[in-house]
Structure formats: C-alpha cells, structure tokens
Amino acid sequence: MGSENVRLNASDPPPLPALGTLLVDTSRADRVGEFRGVAGPYWSLRPAGGGAEWEVEPRHVRPAVLIEQLRARTARLNARSRGEVL
C-alpha cells in the first residue's frame, strides 16, 4: 500500500500545483480546468478550451488523469481552430 498520496493531516491544504496544471474540480461534476493561481482560500481554474475562470476549494481538486488531460487538450485545440482562444 503506497503512502505517497496520503496527507498526514486532512485539514492541511494540498501543495500548490504549477501554473497550467490540469486539475479536476470534483464539486462540479468532475470539470477539468487549468490551475491559474490562488484567490484567498480558493484556487482559480480556467477551462482548457477557454472560458471564464472559476474558484474552487482546494479540497475539491485532484490531478487530472491521462484521459482527462487528453480530452482537455483536445478541447483546447478544437477551440483554437475555431478562433475562440489563442
């Protein structure tokens, strides 16, 4: 049994991810977004395909698995090809 993903104190916030890291907001039907920064006690995420940022409590965030990353990157490329994002 691995312990690399276990926090000693569940009330401790998870470590900050790098900007642009794809994360899943479990409080919003597993919505995937890019980490954009910290806003008070919340983390700001932005849809990978473009759109408005939203805020989420860090306890409701987990790293995106490979298939979720692929879907998010594909959505971004499709939006870019339509001229919706740069």
Short mmCIF file of C-alpha atoms in Angstrom, two decimals:
data_model
loop_
_atom_site.label_atom_id
_atom_site.label_comp_id
_atom_site.label_asym_id
_atom_site.label_seq_id
_atom_site.Cartn_x
_atom_site.Cartn_y
_atom_site.Cartn_z
CA MET A 1 0.00 0.00 0.00
CA GLY A 2 1.57 3.28 -1.13
CA SER A 3 1.56 6.37 1.02
CA GLU A 4 2.70 8.98 -1.48
CA ASN A 5 -0.83 10.42 -1.87
CA VAL A 6 -1.74 10.36 1.82
CA ARG A 7 -1.68 13.60 3.77
CA LEU A 8 -0.89 13.31 7.46
CA ASN A 9 -3.49 15.92 8.39
CA ALA A 10 -6.57 16.02 6.15
CA SER A 11 -7.17 19.67 7.07
CA ASP A 12 -3.81 20.68 5.55
CA PRO A 13 -4.24 22.16 2.07
CA PRO A 14 -2.71 20.21 -0.79
CA PRO A 15 0.53 21.60 -2.23
CA LEU A 16 0.16 24.26 -4.91
CA PRO A 17 0.38 22.89 -8.45
CA ALA A 18 2.38 24.60 -11.19
CA LEU A 19 0.53 27.18 -13.30
CA GLY A 20 -1.27 25.47 -16.18
CA THR A 21 -1.54 22.10 -14.45
CA LEU A 22 -4.74 20.31 -15.42
CA LEU A 23 -6.92 19.61 -12.39
CA VAL A 24 -10.37 18.15 -11.82
CA ASP A 25 -12.96 20.03 -9.77
CA THR A 26 -14.88 17.21 -8.07
CA SER A 27 -17.51 19.64 -6.75
CA ARG A 28 -18.62 20.48 -10.33
CA ALA A 29 -19.24 17.10 -11.94
CA ASP A 30 -15.52 16.45 -12.47
CA ARG A 31 -14.96 19.60 -14.54
CA VAL A 32 -11.38 19.87 -15.81
CA GLY A 33 -9.51 23.17 -15.69
CA GLU A 34 -6.04 24.68 -15.78
CA PHE A 35 -4.66 25.95 -12.50
CA ARG A 36 -4.39 29.76 -12.73
CA GLY A 37 -3.48 30.78 -9.19
CA VAL A 38 -4.76 31.40 -5.70
CA ALA A 39 -7.59 33.76 -4.75
CA GLY A 40 -7.81 33.90 -0.97
CA PRO A 41 -8.70 30.41 0.27
CA TYR A 42 -9.67 29.26 -3.23
CA TRP A 43 -7.83 28.06 -6.30
CA SER A 44 -8.69 29.60 -9.66
CA LEU A 45 -9.23 27.24 -12.57
CA ARG A 46 -9.96 28.01 -16.22
CA PRO A 47 -11.45 25.62 -18.77
CA ALA A 48 -8.72 24.23 -21.01
CA GLY A 49 -10.81 25.10 -24.07
CA GLY A 50 -11.15 28.72 -22.95
CA GLY A 51 -13.85 30.46 -20.99
CA ALA A 52 -14.43 32.08 -17.65
CA GLU A 53 -12.33 31.14 -14.65
CA TRP A 54 -13.99 29.74 -11.57
CA GLU A 55 -12.89 29.27 -8.00
CA VAL A 56 -12.83 26.05 -6.05
CA GLU A 57 -11.80 24.95 -2.58
CA PRO A 58 -8.51 23.04 -2.81
CA ARG A 59 -10.07 20.07 -1.00
CA HIS A 60 -12.35 19.55 -4.04
CA VAL A 61 -9.46 19.32 -6.51
CA ARG A 62 -7.47 16.34 -7.73
CA PRO A 63 -4.92 15.95 -10.53
CA ALA A 64 -6.40 15.06 -13.92
CA VAL A 65 -5.65 11.52 -15.07
CA LEU A 66 -4.22 10.95 -18.52
CA ILE A 67 -7.55 10.52 -20.37
CA GLU A 68 -8.92 13.70 -18.74
CA GLN A 69 -5.77 15.58 -19.78
CA LEU A 70 -6.14 14.32 -23.34
CA ARG A 71 -9.80 15.39 -23.53
CA ALA A 72 -8.99 18.85 -22.12
CA ARG A 73 -6.11 19.38 -24.54
CA THR A 74 -8.24 18.23 -27.47
CA ALA A 75 -10.98 20.67 -26.42
CA ARG A 76 -8.40 23.48 -26.34
CA LEU A 77 -7.06 22.61 -29.79
CA ASN A 78 -10.59 22.47 -31.20
CA ALA A 79 -11.46 25.85 -29.66
CA ARG A 80 -8.23 27.29 -31.05
CA SER A 81 -9.02 26.01 -34.55
CA ARG A 82 -12.39 27.77 -34.32
CA GLY A 83 -10.67 31.02 -33.26
CA GLU A 84 -12.21 31.00 -29.78
CA VAL A 85 -8.87 31.01 -27.94
CA LEU A 86 -5.31 31.99 -28.81
#
